[in-house]
CSV table of C-alpha atoms and ligand atoms in Angstrom, one decimal:
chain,number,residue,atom,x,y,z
B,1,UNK,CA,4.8,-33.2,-15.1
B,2,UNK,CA,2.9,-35.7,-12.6
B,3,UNK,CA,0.1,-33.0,-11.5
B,4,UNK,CA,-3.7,-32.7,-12.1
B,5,UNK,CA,-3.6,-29.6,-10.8
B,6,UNK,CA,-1.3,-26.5,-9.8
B,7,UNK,CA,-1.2,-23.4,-6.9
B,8,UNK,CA,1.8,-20.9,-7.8
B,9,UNK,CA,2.7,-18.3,-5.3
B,10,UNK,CA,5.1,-15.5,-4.1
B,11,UNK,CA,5.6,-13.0,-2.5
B,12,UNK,CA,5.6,-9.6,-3.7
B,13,UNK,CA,8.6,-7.2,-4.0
B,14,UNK,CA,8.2,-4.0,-5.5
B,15,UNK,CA,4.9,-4.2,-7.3
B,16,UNK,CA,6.1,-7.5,-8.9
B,17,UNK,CA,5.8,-11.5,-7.5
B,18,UNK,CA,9.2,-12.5,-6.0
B,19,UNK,CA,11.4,-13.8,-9.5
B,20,UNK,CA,11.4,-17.3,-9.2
B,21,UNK,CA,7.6,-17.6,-9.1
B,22,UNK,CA,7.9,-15.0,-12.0
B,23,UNK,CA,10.4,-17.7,-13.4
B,24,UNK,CA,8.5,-21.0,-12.6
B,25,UNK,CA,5.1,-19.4,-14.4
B,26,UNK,CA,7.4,-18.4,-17.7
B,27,UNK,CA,9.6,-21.6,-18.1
B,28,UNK,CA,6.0,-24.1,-17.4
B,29,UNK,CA,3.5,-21.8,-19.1
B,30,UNK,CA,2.3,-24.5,-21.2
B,31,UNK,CA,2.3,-27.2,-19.1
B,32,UNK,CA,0.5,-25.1,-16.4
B,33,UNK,CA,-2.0,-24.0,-19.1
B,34,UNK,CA,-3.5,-27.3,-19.5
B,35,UNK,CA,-4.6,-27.9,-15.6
B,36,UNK,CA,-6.4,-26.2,-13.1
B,37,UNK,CA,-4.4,-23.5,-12.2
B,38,UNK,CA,-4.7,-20.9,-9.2
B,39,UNK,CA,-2.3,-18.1,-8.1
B,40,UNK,CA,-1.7,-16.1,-4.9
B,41,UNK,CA,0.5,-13.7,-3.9
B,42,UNK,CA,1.6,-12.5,0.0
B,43,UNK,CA,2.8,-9.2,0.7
B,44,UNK,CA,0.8,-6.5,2.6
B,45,UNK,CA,2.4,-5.4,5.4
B,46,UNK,CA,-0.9,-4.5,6.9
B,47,UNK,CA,-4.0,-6.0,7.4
B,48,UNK,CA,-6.0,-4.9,4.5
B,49,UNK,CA,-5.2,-8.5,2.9
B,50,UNK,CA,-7.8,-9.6,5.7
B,51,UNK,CA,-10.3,-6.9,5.7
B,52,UNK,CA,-10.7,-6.8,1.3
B,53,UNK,CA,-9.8,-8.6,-1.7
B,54,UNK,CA,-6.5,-7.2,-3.1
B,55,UNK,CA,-6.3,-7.4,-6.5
B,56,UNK,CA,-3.1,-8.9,-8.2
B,57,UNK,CA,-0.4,-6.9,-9.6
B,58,UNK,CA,-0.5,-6.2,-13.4
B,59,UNK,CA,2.3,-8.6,-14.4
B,60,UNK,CA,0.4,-11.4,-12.3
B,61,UNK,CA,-2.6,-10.2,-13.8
B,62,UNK,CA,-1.4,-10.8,-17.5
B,63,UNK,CA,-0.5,-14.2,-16.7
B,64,UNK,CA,-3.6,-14.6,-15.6
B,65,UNK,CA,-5.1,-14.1,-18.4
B,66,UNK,CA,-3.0,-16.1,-20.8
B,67,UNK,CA,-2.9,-19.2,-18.6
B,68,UNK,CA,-6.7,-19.1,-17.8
B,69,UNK,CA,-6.0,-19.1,-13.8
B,70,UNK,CA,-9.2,-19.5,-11.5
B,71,UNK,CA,-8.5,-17.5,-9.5
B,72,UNK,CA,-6.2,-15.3,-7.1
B,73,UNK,CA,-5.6,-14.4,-3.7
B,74,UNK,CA,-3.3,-11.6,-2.2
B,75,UNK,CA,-2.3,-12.8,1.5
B,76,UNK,CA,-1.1,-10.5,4.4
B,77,UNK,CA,2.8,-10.7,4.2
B,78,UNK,CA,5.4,-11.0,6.9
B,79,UNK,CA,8.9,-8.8,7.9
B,80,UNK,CA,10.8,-9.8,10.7
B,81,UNK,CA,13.2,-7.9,12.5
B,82,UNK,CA,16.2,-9.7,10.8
B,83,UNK,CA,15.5,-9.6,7.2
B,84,UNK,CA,18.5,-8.9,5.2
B,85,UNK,CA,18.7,-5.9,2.2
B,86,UNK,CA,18.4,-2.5,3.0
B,87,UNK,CA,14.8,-1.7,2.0
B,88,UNK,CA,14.3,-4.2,4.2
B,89,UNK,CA,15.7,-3.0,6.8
B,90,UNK,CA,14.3,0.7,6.0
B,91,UNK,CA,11.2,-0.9,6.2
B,92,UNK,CA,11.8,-2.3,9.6
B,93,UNK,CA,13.1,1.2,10.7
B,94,UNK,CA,10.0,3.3,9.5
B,95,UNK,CA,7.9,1.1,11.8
B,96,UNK,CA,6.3,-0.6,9.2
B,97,UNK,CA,7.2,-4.7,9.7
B,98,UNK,CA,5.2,-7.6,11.1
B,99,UNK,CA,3.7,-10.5,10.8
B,100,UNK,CA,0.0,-10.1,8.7
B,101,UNK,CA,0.1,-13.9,7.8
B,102,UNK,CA,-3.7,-15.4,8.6
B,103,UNK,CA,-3.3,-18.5,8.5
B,104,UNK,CA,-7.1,-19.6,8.9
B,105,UNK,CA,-8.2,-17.5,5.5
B,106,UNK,CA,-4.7,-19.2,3.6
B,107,UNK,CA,-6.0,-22.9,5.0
B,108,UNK,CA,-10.1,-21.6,4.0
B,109,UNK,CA,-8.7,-21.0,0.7
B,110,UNK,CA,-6.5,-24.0,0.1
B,111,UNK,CA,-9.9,-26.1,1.7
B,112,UNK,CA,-12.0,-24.2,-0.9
B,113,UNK,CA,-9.4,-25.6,-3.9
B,114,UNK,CA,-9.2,-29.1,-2.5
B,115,UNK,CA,-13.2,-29.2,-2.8
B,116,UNK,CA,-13.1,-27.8,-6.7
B,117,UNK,CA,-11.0,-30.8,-7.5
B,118,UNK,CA,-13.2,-33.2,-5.7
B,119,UNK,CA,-15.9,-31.9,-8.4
B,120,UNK,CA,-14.1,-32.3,-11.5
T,1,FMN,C1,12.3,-5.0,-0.7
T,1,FMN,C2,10.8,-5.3,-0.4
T,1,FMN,C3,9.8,-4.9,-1.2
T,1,FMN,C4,8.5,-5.2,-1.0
T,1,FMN,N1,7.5,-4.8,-1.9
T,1,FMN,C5,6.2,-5.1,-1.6
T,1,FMN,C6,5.2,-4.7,-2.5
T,1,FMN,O1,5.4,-4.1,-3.6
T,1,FMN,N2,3.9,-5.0,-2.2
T,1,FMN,C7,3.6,-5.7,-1.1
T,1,FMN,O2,2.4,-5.9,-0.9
T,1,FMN,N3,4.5,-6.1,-0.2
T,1,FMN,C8,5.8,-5.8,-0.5
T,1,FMN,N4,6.8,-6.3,0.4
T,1,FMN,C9,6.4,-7.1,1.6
T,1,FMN,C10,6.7,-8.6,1.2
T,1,FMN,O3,5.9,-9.0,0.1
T,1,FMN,C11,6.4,-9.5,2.4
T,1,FMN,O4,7.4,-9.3,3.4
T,1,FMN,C12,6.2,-10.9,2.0
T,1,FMN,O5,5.6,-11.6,3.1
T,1,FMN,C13,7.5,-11.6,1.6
T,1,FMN,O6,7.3,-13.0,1.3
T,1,FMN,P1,8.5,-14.0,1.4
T,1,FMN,O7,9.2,-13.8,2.7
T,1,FMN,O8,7.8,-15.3,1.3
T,1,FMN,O9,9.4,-13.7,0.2
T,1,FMN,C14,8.1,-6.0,0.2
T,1,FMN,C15,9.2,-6.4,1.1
T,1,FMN,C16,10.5,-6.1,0.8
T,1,FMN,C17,11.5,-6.5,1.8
């Protein structure tokens, strides 16, 4: 794989990180083992991803440990009006969509990576 180092995120669907980046961790474990690895995931449909640090779910957490990540972020999500499935949509009619994406703390965060590379 032609990369020194690797950021694997997804957002979060019922407690877990959406299946491909489930997918992508399980089929490249070893590959991603052997470089600097960081995680995030994006889901909170509120804006407590902004106010605290949101600890990751315990799947994302057990990969984690095995592939000695760096670190992880949990990002404010995003739920348009639009968005197809029925919890979804349930979602949408309980009041409870919107855009929590803060874009400033996701580019502070990728800033803070670049300059941890520049070190090693
Ligand atoms: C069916 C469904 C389940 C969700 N479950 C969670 C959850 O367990 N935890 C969470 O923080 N956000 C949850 N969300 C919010 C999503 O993570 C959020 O919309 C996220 O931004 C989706 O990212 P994506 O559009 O890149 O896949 C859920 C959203 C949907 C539609």
């Amino acid at each position: 794989m032609g990369y020194d180092a690797v950021v694997v995120g997804g957002g979060l669907y019922a407690g877990r990180r959406h299946k491909d980046a489930r997918r992508f961790v399980r089929s490249h474990g070893k590959v991603l083992a052997e470089r600097p690895l960081w995680f995030f995931s994006s889901g909170p449909l509120d804006p407590s991803a902004s106010q605290r640090d949101i600890p990751p779910v315990p799947g994302v957490k057990r990969a984690m440990a095995r592939l000695d990540v760096r670190e992880h972020v949990t990002f404010g999500g995003c739920l348009r009006e639009g968005a197809k499935g029925w919890v979804a949509r349930m979602i949408l009619r309980n009041g409870k969509g919107g855009d929590f994406r803060d874009f400033e703390r996701n580019e502070a965060w990728a800033a803070k990576i670049g300059r941890e590379l520049a070190r090693m």
